[in-house]
Amino acid sequence: MGLTKIAVIGAGLMGSGIAQSLAMGGKRVKLYDSSKQSLKRAEDSIEKSLQRFVKAGTMNEEAVFTVMEHIHPVHDVWEAVKDAELVIEAVPESLSLKKLVFEEIDRLAPEEAILATNTSELSVTAIAAATSRPDKVLGMHWFNPAPVMRLIEIVQGEDTSPETIKAVEEVSQEIGKETVLVKDRQGFVTTRALTAHLLECIRMHEEGVANAKDIDKAIRLGLNYPMGPLELADLIGLDTMLFVSEGMTAAYGDRFLPPQSLRKMVEAGHFGRKTGKGFYTYTVQRETSKQ
Ligand SMILES: CCCCCCCCCCCCC[C@H](O)CC(=O)SCCNC(=O)CCNC(=O)[C@H](O)C(C)(C)COP(=O)(O)OP(=O)(O)OC[C@H]1O[C@@H](n2cnc3c(N)ncnc32)[C@H](O)[C@@H]1OP(=O)(O)O
Ligand SMILES: NC(=O)c1ccc[n+]([C@@H]2O[C@H](COP(=O)([O-])OP(=O)(O)OC[C@H]3O[C@@H](n4cnc5c(N)ncnc54)[C@H](O)[C@@H]3O)[C@@H](O)[C@H]2O)c1
Protein backbone atom coordinates (compact mmCIF):
# COMPACT_ATOMS: atom_id res chain seq x y z
CA MET A 1 0.00 0.00 0.00
CA GLY A 2 1.48 3.34 -1.04
CA LEU A 3 0.79 6.73 0.47
CA THR A 4 -1.95 6.40 3.11
CA LYS A 5 -1.94 9.60 5.21
CA ILE A 6 -3.28 12.38 3.00
CA ALA A 7 -4.29 15.99 3.67
CA VAL A 8 -6.69 17.94 1.43
CA ILE A 9 -6.45 21.74 1.64
CA GLY A 10 -9.65 23.43 0.46
CA ALA A 11 -12.95 21.64 1.11
CA GLY A 12 -15.09 23.18 -1.64
CA LEU A 13 -16.64 21.55 -4.67
CA MET A 14 -13.48 19.61 -5.54
CA GLY A 15 -11.74 19.24 -2.17
CA SER A 16 -14.78 17.55 -0.65
CA GLY A 17 -15.05 15.16 -3.62
CA ILE A 18 -11.32 14.44 -3.53
CA ALA A 19 -11.44 13.67 0.20
CA GLN A 20 -14.41 11.38 -0.38
CA SER A 21 -12.70 9.56 -3.27
CA LEU A 22 -9.56 8.98 -1.20
CA ALA A 23 -11.53 7.74 1.81
CA MET A 24 -13.59 5.43 -0.43
CA GLY A 25 -10.21 4.00 -1.49
CA GLY A 26 -9.24 3.31 2.11
CA LYS A 27 -6.98 6.34 2.65
CA ARG A 28 -6.97 8.33 5.90
CA VAL A 29 -7.81 11.93 5.01
CA LYS A 30 -7.55 15.16 6.96
CA LEU A 31 -9.70 17.84 5.32
CA TYR A 32 -8.97 21.50 6.02
CA ASP A 33 -10.62 24.71 4.84
CA SER A 34 -10.02 28.31 5.93
CA SER A 35 -13.80 28.65 6.17
CA LYS A 36 -15.58 26.66 8.90
CA GLN A 37 -18.80 27.02 6.89
CA SER A 38 -17.16 25.40 3.86
CA LEU A 39 -15.92 22.54 6.03
CA LYS A 40 -19.45 21.92 7.34
CA ARG A 41 -20.86 22.15 3.81
CA ALA A 42 -18.25 19.62 2.68
CA GLU A 43 -19.32 17.09 5.29
CA ASP A 44 -22.95 17.47 4.19
CA SER A 45 -22.13 17.10 0.48
CA ILE A 46 -19.97 14.02 1.13
CA GLU A 47 -22.83 12.41 3.08
CA LYS A 48 -25.25 13.27 0.23
CA SER A 49 -22.90 11.86 -2.40
CA LEU A 50 -22.38 8.63 -0.46
CA GLN A 51 -26.15 8.20 -0.19
CA ARG A 52 -26.26 8.31 -4.02
CA PHE A 53 -23.94 5.28 -4.04
CA VAL A 54 -26.24 3.57 -1.49
CA LYS A 55 -29.28 4.40 -3.66
CA ALA A 56 -27.39 3.04 -6.68
CA GLY A 57 -26.79 -0.19 -4.74
CA THR A 58 -22.99 0.07 -4.91
CA MET A 59 -22.51 0.83 -1.20
CA ASN A 60 -24.23 -0.11 2.08
CA GLU A 61 -24.62 1.97 5.24
CA GLU A 62 -21.72 0.18 6.92
CA ALA A 63 -19.40 1.18 4.06
CA VAL A 64 -20.69 4.76 4.32
CA PHE A 65 -19.82 4.78 8.03
CA THR A 66 -16.31 3.45 7.28
CA VAL A 67 -15.71 6.11 4.63
CA MET A 68 -16.85 8.90 6.94
CA GLU A 69 -14.59 7.45 9.66
CA HIS A 70 -11.64 7.90 7.26
CA ILE A 71 -12.33 11.63 6.77
CA HIS A 72 -11.16 13.91 9.61
CA PRO A 73 -12.22 17.56 9.17
CA VAL A 74 -9.71 19.88 10.90
CA HIS A 75 -9.78 23.62 11.61
CA ASP A 76 -6.04 24.16 11.57
CA VAL A 77 -3.67 23.74 8.61
CA TRP A 78 -0.82 22.48 10.86
CA GLU A 79 -3.13 19.78 12.24
CA ALA A 80 -3.99 18.85 8.66
CA VAL A 81 -0.49 18.45 7.24
CA LYS A 82 1.78 17.67 10.23
CA ASP A 83 1.97 13.94 9.49
CA ALA A 84 0.85 13.87 5.87
CA GLU A 85 2.62 11.77 3.22
CA LEU A 86 0.68 13.57 0.46
CA VAL A 87 -0.96 17.02 0.57
CA ILE A 88 -3.51 17.89 -2.15
CA GLU A 89 -4.41 21.54 -2.59
CA ALA A 90 -7.86 22.51 -3.93
CA VAL A 91 -8.23 26.23 -3.17
CA PRO A 92 -9.60 28.71 -5.77
CA GLU A 93 -7.90 29.03 -9.16
CA SER A 94 -5.60 31.92 -8.31
CA LEU A 95 -1.84 31.55 -8.81
CA SER A 96 -1.01 34.04 -6.08
CA LEU A 97 -3.27 32.28 -3.59
CA LYS A 98 -1.93 28.84 -4.52
CA LYS A 99 1.66 30.07 -4.10
CA LEU A 100 0.83 31.38 -0.61
CA VAL A 101 -0.79 28.07 0.33
CA PHE A 102 2.18 26.07 -1.00
CA GLU A 103 4.66 28.30 0.86
CA GLU A 104 2.73 27.57 4.07
CA ILE A 105 2.31 23.81 3.61
CA ASP A 106 5.98 23.55 2.54
CA ARG A 107 6.92 24.99 5.95
CA LEU A 108 4.54 22.79 7.93
CA ALA A 109 4.42 19.38 6.20
CA PRO A 110 7.06 16.66 6.76
CA GLU A 111 10.03 17.25 4.44
CA GLU A 112 9.42 13.98 2.55
CA ALA A 113 5.74 14.76 1.90
CA ILE A 114 4.57 15.16 -1.70
CA LEU A 115 2.61 18.36 -2.44
CA ALA A 116 0.02 18.21 -5.26
CA THR A 117 -2.14 20.94 -6.75
CA ASN A 118 -5.60 20.34 -8.26
CA THR A 119 -5.25 23.40 -10.49
CA SER A 120 -7.24 23.27 -13.73
CA GLU A 121 -4.62 25.07 -15.84
CA LEU A 122 -2.14 27.14 -13.84
CA SER A 123 1.63 26.63 -13.98
CA VAL A 124 2.64 23.72 -11.73
CA THR A 125 6.26 24.86 -12.12
CA ALA A 126 5.43 28.33 -10.78
CA ILE A 127 3.56 26.81 -7.82
CA ALA A 128 6.48 24.43 -7.14
CA ALA A 129 8.92 27.35 -7.19
CA ALA A 130 7.13 28.74 -4.12
CA THR A 131 8.41 25.72 -2.13
CA SER A 132 11.78 24.31 -1.03
CA ARG A 133 10.88 20.92 -2.61
CA PRO A 134 10.04 21.43 -6.33
CA ASP A 135 11.03 17.79 -6.96
CA LYS A 136 8.12 16.71 -4.73
CA VAL A 137 5.50 19.02 -6.30
CA LEU A 138 3.19 18.05 -9.20
CA GLY A 139 -0.27 18.61 -10.62
CA MET A 140 -2.92 16.06 -9.58
CA HIS A 141 -5.86 17.26 -11.68
CA TRP A 142 -9.14 15.63 -10.60
CA PHE A 143 -12.48 15.92 -12.39
CA ASN A 144 -15.91 16.99 -11.17
CA PRO A 145 -17.68 15.13 -9.57
CA ALA A 146 -14.48 13.55 -8.21
CA PRO A 147 -16.14 10.45 -6.66
CA VAL A 148 -17.53 9.48 -10.08
CA MET A 149 -15.01 10.68 -12.67
CA ARG A 150 -12.36 8.04 -13.43
CA LEU A 151 -9.36 10.17 -14.48
CA ILE A 152 -6.57 11.94 -12.65
CA GLU A 153 -4.41 14.04 -14.98
CA ILE A 154 -0.88 14.09 -13.55
CA VAL A 155 1.09 17.21 -14.51
CA GLN A 156 4.88 17.08 -14.36
CA GLY A 157 6.49 20.35 -13.32
CA GLU A 158 9.94 21.27 -14.65
CA ASP A 159 11.59 19.77 -11.52
CA THR A 160 9.11 17.04 -10.53
CA SER A 161 11.06 13.82 -9.87
CA PRO A 162 10.14 10.44 -11.41
CA GLU A 163 9.73 9.04 -7.87
CA THR A 164 7.09 11.67 -7.09
CA ILE A 165 5.18 10.86 -10.26
CA LYS A 166 5.35 7.12 -9.57
CA ALA A 167 4.07 7.54 -6.00
CA VAL A 168 1.07 9.62 -7.14
CA GLU A 169 0.31 7.24 -10.01
CA GLU A 170 0.27 4.42 -7.44
CA VAL A 171 -2.05 6.16 -4.99
CA SER A 172 -4.38 7.13 -7.86
CA GLN A 173 -4.58 3.53 -9.05
CA GLU A 174 -5.02 2.23 -5.48
CA ILE A 175 -8.24 4.27 -5.14
CA GLY A 176 -9.52 3.03 -8.51
CA LYS A 177 -8.64 5.98 -10.76
CA GLU A 178 -6.81 5.92 -14.11
CA THR A 179 -4.00 8.37 -14.80
CA VAL A 180 -2.40 10.17 -17.72
CA LEU A 181 0.91 12.03 -17.54
CA VAL A 182 1.13 15.45 -19.26
CA LYS A 183 3.66 18.26 -19.53
CA ASP A 184 3.22 21.49 -17.59
CA ARG A 185 1.70 23.58 -20.40
CA GLN A 186 -1.22 25.99 -19.66
CA GLY A 187 -4.44 23.99 -19.61
CA PHE A 188 -2.66 20.65 -19.80
CA VAL A 189 -4.73 18.35 -22.10
CA THR A 190 -8.24 18.28 -20.63
CA THR A 191 -8.78 21.92 -19.73
CA ARG A 192 -7.39 23.17 -23.04
CA ALA A 193 -9.77 20.89 -24.96
CA LEU A 194 -12.75 21.60 -22.72
CA THR A 195 -12.16 25.35 -22.80
CA ALA A 196 -12.39 25.42 -26.59
CA HIS A 197 -15.66 23.48 -26.44
CA LEU A 198 -17.30 25.46 -23.62
CA LEU A 199 -16.17 28.80 -25.01
CA GLU A 200 -17.89 28.30 -28.34
CA CYS A 201 -21.06 27.05 -26.65
CA ILE A 202 -21.21 30.08 -24.36
CA ARG A 203 -20.58 32.37 -27.34
CA MET A 204 -23.45 30.66 -29.23
CA HIS A 205 -25.69 31.25 -26.21
CA GLU A 206 -24.57 34.89 -26.08
CA GLU A 207 -25.26 35.34 -29.82
CA GLY A 208 -28.72 33.81 -29.38
CA VAL A 209 -28.08 30.94 -31.80
CA ALA A 210 -30.32 28.84 -29.52
CA ASN A 211 -31.52 28.94 -25.90
CA ALA A 212 -29.58 27.22 -23.11
CA LYS A 213 -31.84 24.16 -22.99
CA ASP A 214 -31.56 23.55 -26.75
CA ILE A 215 -27.79 24.08 -26.84
CA ASP A 216 -27.41 21.51 -24.05
CA LYS A 217 -29.87 19.09 -25.66
CA ALA A 218 -28.13 19.40 -29.03
CA ILE A 219 -24.71 18.56 -27.60
CA ARG A 220 -26.01 15.84 -25.24
CA LEU A 221 -28.11 13.99 -27.83
CA GLY A 222 -26.33 15.03 -31.04
CA LEU A 223 -22.75 14.48 -29.87
CA ASN A 224 -23.55 11.98 -27.09
CA TYR A 225 -21.87 14.03 -24.36
CA PRO A 226 -23.03 12.96 -20.86
CA MET A 227 -23.94 16.57 -20.08
CA GLY A 228 -24.73 19.71 -22.04
CA PRO A 229 -22.01 22.43 -22.00
CA LEU A 230 -24.04 25.05 -20.11
CA GLU A 231 -25.25 22.66 -17.42
CA LEU A 232 -21.63 21.51 -17.15
CA ALA A 233 -20.49 25.12 -16.79
CA ASP A 234 -22.99 25.57 -13.94
CA LEU A 235 -21.63 22.37 -12.33
CA ILE A 236 -17.97 23.46 -12.63
CA GLY A 237 -18.78 26.96 -11.31
CA LEU A 238 -18.82 30.09 -13.47
CA ASP A 239 -16.29 31.72 -11.13
CA THR A 240 -13.83 28.90 -11.80
CA MET A 241 -14.65 29.11 -15.50
CA LEU A 242 -13.79 32.81 -15.55
CA PHE A 243 -10.53 32.24 -13.63
CA VAL A 244 -9.57 29.52 -16.11
CA SER A 245 -10.52 31.58 -19.14
CA GLU A 246 -8.35 34.48 -17.95
CA GLY A 247 -5.43 32.12 -17.32
CA MET A 248 -5.78 30.53 -20.76
CA THR A 249 -6.03 33.96 -22.42
CA ALA A 250 -2.78 35.02 -20.74
CA ALA A 251 -1.08 31.98 -22.27
CA TYR A 252 -2.75 31.61 -25.67
CA GLY A 253 -4.16 35.04 -26.50
CA ASP A 254 -7.62 36.16 -27.54
CA ARG A 255 -9.02 32.80 -28.63
CA PHE A 256 -9.86 32.06 -24.98
CA LEU A 257 -11.20 35.52 -24.03
CA PRO A 258 -14.23 35.17 -21.76
CA PRO A 259 -17.53 36.30 -23.32
CA GLN A 260 -19.02 39.40 -21.67
CA SER A 261 -22.09 37.38 -20.66
CA LEU A 262 -19.99 35.06 -18.51
CA ARG A 263 -18.18 37.94 -16.85
CA LYS A 264 -21.51 39.68 -16.09
CA MET A 265 -22.95 36.53 -14.50
CA VAL A 266 -19.88 36.17 -12.27
CA GLU A 267 -19.95 39.90 -11.39
CA ALA A 268 -23.60 39.42 -10.38
CA GLY A 269 -22.57 36.54 -8.09
CA HIS A 270 -24.29 33.92 -10.25
CA PHE A 271 -21.76 31.05 -10.19
CA GLY A 272 -24.10 28.23 -11.19
CA ARG A 273 -25.14 25.29 -8.98
CA LYS A 274 -23.08 26.52 -6.03
CA THR A 275 -25.01 29.80 -5.76
CA GLY A 276 -28.32 28.49 -7.09
CA LYS A 277 -28.21 30.49 -10.32
CA GLY A 278 -26.09 30.42 -13.48
CA PHE A 279 -27.29 29.48 -16.95
CA TYR A 280 -30.10 27.75 -15.06
CA THR A 281 -31.87 28.40 -11.75
CA TYR A 282 -31.58 25.62 -9.19
CA THR A 283 -34.12 24.85 -6.48
CA VAL A 284 -34.18 21.91 -4.04
CA GLN A 285 -36.84 19.96 -6.01
CA ARG A 286 -35.76 20.56 -9.60
CA GLU A 287 -33.82 22.86 -11.87
CA THR A 288 -35.70 25.27 -14.15
CA SER A 289 -34.17 26.62 -17.32
CA LYS A 290 -33.49 30.32 -17.69
CA GLN A 291 -34.17 30.94 -21.39
C1 LIG B 1 -14.99 31.97 -21.32
C2 LIG B 1 -15.64 31.26 -20.43
C3 LIG B 1 -16.05 29.85 -20.74
C4 LIG B 1 -15.01 28.95 -21.28
C5 LIG B 1 -13.66 29.17 -20.72
C6 LIG B 1 -13.44 28.47 -19.45
C7 LIG B 1 -13.66 26.98 -19.59
C8 LIG B 1 -13.07 26.29 -18.42
C9 LIG B 1 -13.21 24.81 -18.57
C10 LIG B 1 -12.43 24.09 -17.50
C11 LIG B 1 -12.88 24.43 -16.11
C12 LIG B 1 -12.27 23.52 -15.11
C13 LIG B 1 -12.33 22.09 -15.54
C14 LIG B 1 -11.83 21.21 -14.43
O1 LIG B 1 -10.50 21.50 -14.09
C15 LIG B 1 -11.89 19.73 -14.82
C16 LIG B 1 -13.29 19.21 -14.80
O2 LIG B 1 -13.84 18.82 -13.80
S1 LIG B 1 -14.09 19.24 -16.33
C17 LIG B 1 -15.65 18.53 -15.95
C18 LIG B 1 -15.56 17.02 -15.94
N1 LIG B 1 -16.86 16.44 -15.61
C19 LIG B 1 -17.78 16.21 -16.55
O3 LIG B 1 -17.57 16.41 -17.72
C20 LIG B 1 -19.10 15.69 -16.03
C21 LIG B 1 -19.98 15.23 -17.17
N2 LIG B 1 -21.23 14.69 -16.60
C22 LIG B 1 -21.30 13.40 -16.22
O4 LIG B 1 -20.40 12.60 -16.30
C23 LIG B 1 -22.62 12.98 -15.63
O5 LIG B 1 -23.61 13.92 -16.03
C24 LIG B 1 -22.63 12.88 -14.09
C25 LIG B 1 -22.12 14.18 -13.49
C26 LIG B 1 -21.78 11.71 -13.67
C27 LIG B 1 -24.03 12.66 -13.63
O6 LIG B 1 -24.49 11.52 -14.32
P1 LIG B 1 -25.93 11.52 -14.97
O7 LIG B 1 -26.19 10.21 -15.59
O8 LIG B 1 -26.07 12.72 -15.82
O9 LIG B 1 -26.85 11.72 -13.75
P2 LIG B 1 -27.11 10.73 -12.58
O10 LIG B 1 -27.54 11.62 -11.48
O11 LIG B 1 -27.98 9.62 -13.06
O12 LIG B 1 -25.69 10.10 -12.15
C28 LIG B 1 -25.18 8.98 -12.87
C29 LIG B 1 -24.54 8.10 -11.90
O13 LIG B 1 -23.49 8.77 -11.21
C30 LIG B 1 -23.81 8.88 -9.84
N3 LIG B 1 -23.45 10.20 -9.40
C31 LIG B 1 -23.62 11.35 -10.08
N4 LIG B 1 -23.12 12.36 -9.38
C32 LIG B 1 -22.66 11.83 -8.21
C33 LIG B 1 -22.03 12.35 -7.05
N5 LIG B 1 -21.75 13.64 -6.95
N6 LIG B 1 -21.70 11.49 -6.06
C34 LIG B 1 -21.97 10.19 -6.16
N7 LIG B 1 -22.55 9.61 -7.23
C35 LIG B 1 -22.89 10.45 -8.23
C36 LIG B 1 -25.31 8.66 -9.73
O14 LIG B 1 -25.62 8.11 -8.48
C37 LIG B 1 -25.53 7.66 -10.83
O15 LIG B 1 -25.11 6.37 -10.37
P3 LIG B 1 -25.77 5.07 -11.03
O16 LIG B 1 -27.20 5.13 -10.57
O17 LIG B 1 -25.65 5.28 -12.54
O18 LIG B 1 -24.97 3.93 -10.49
N1 LIG C 1 -14.93 23.15 -10.17
C1 LIG C 1 -14.48 22.20 -10.95
O1 LIG C 1 -15.23 21.55 -11.73
C2 LIG C 1 -13.01 21.86 -10.89
C3 LIG C 1 -12.56 20.64 -11.41
C4 LIG C 1 -11.20 20.32 -11.32
C5 LIG C 1 -10.31 21.20 -10.74
N2 LIG C 1 -10.78 22.36 -10.23
C6 LIG C 1 -9.81 23.24 -9.55
O2 LIG C 1 -9.86 22.94 -8.15
C7 LIG C 1 -9.59 24.12 -7.39
C8 LIG C 1 -10.75 24.37 -6.45
O3 LIG C 1 -11.90 24.57 -7.24
P1 LIG C 1 -13.36 24.38 -6.58
O4 LIG C 1 -14.33 24.40 -7.71
O5 LIG C 1 -13.35 23.25 -5.64
O6 LIG C 1 -13.47 25.77 -5.78
P2 LIG C 1 -14.44 26.12 -4.55
O7 LIG C 1 -14.55 27.61 -4.56
O8 LIG C 1 -15.66 25.27 -4.60
O9 LIG C 1 -13.60 25.64 -3.26
C9 LIG C 1 -12.43 26.31 -2.86
C10 LIG C 1 -12.34 26.17 -1.34
O10 LIG C 1 -11.08 26.67 -0.91
C11 LIG C 1 -11.28 27.32 0.33
N3 LIG C 1 -10.13 28.21 0.55
C12 LIG C 1 -9.90 29.43 0.01
N4 LIG C 1 -8.70 29.91 0.46
C13 LIG C 1 -8.18 28.93 1.27
C14 LIG C 1 -6.98 28.81 2.02
N5 LIG C 1 -6.07 29.79 2.01
N6 LIG C 1 -6.76 27.68 2.74
C15 LIG C 1 -7.70 26.70 2.75
N7 LIG C 1 -8.87 26.75 2.07
C16 LIG C 1 -9.09 27.85 1.34
C17 LIG C 1 -12.61 28.04 0.18
O11 LIG C 1 -13.15 28.34 1.44
C18 LIG C 1 -13.40 27.00 -0.59
O12 LIG C 1 -14.14 26.15 0.28
C19 LIG C 1 -9.34 25.23 -8.40
O13 LIG C 1 -7.97 25.30 -8.66
C20 LIG C 1 -10.10 24.71 -9.63
O14 LIG C 1 -9.59 25.24 -10.86
C21 LIG C 1 -12.10 22.74 -10.27
XYZ file of C-alpha atoms and ligand atoms in Angstrom, residues 9-14 32-35 38 90-93 97-98 101 118-120 141-142 144 236 240 274, ligand 2:
71
model
C -6.455 21.737 1.641
C -9.646 23.432 0.455
C -12.950 21.645 1.106
C -15.088 23.182 -1.645
C -16.643 21.545 -4.666
C -13.484 19.606 -5.538
C -8.965 21.504 6.019
C -10.625 24.705 4.840
C -10.025 28.306 5.932
C -13.802 28.646 6.173
C -17.158 25.395 3.861
C -7.862 22.514 -3.925
C -8.227 26.234 -3.169
C -9.605 28.710 -5.769
C -7.900 29.032 -9.161
C -3.274 32.277 -3.588
C -1.927 28.836 -4.515
C -0.789 28.073 0.326
C -5.596 20.339 -8.257
C -5.245 23.404 -10.490
C -7.239 23.274 -13.730
C -5.861 17.260 -11.685
C -9.136 15.626 -10.603
C -15.912 16.990 -11.175
C -17.973 23.465 -12.629
C -13.828 28.896 -11.797
C -23.078 26.523 -6.032
N -14.931 23.154 -10.169
C -14.477 22.197 -10.948
O -15.226 21.554 -11.735
C -13.007 21.860 -10.885
C -12.564 20.641 -11.415
C -11.203 20.317 -11.323
C -10.306 21.196 -10.737
N -10.781 22.363 -10.229
C -9.811 23.237 -9.554
O -9.861 22.939 -8.153
C -9.586 24.120 -7.387
C -10.754 24.372 -6.455
O -11.897 24.568 -7.236
P -13.359 24.384 -6.584
O -14.332 24.397 -7.707
O -13.349 23.250 -5.636
O -13.468 25.773 -5.782
P -14.438 26.124 -4.555
O -14.552 27.608 -4.561
O -15.657 25.274 -4.602
O -13.597 25.644 -3.265
C -12.434 26.309 -2.858
C -12.343 26.165 -1.344
O -11.078 26.669 -0.909
C -11.276 27.325 0.326
N -10.126 28.212 0.548
C -9.900 29.427 0.013
N -8.702 29.908 0.456
C -8.176 28.933 1.269
C -6.977 28.811 2.016
N -6.067 29.789 2.014
N -6.764 27.679 2.741
C -7.699 26.699 2.754
N -8.865 26.750 2.070
C -9.091 27.853 1.336
C -12.607 28.035 0.178
O -13.147 28.340 1.443
C -13.405 27.000 -0.592
O -14.137 26.153 0.278
C -9.341 25.225 -8.399
O -7.970 25.295 -8.664
C -10.099 24.709 -9.633
O -9.594 25.238 -10.859
C -12.095 22.735 -10.273
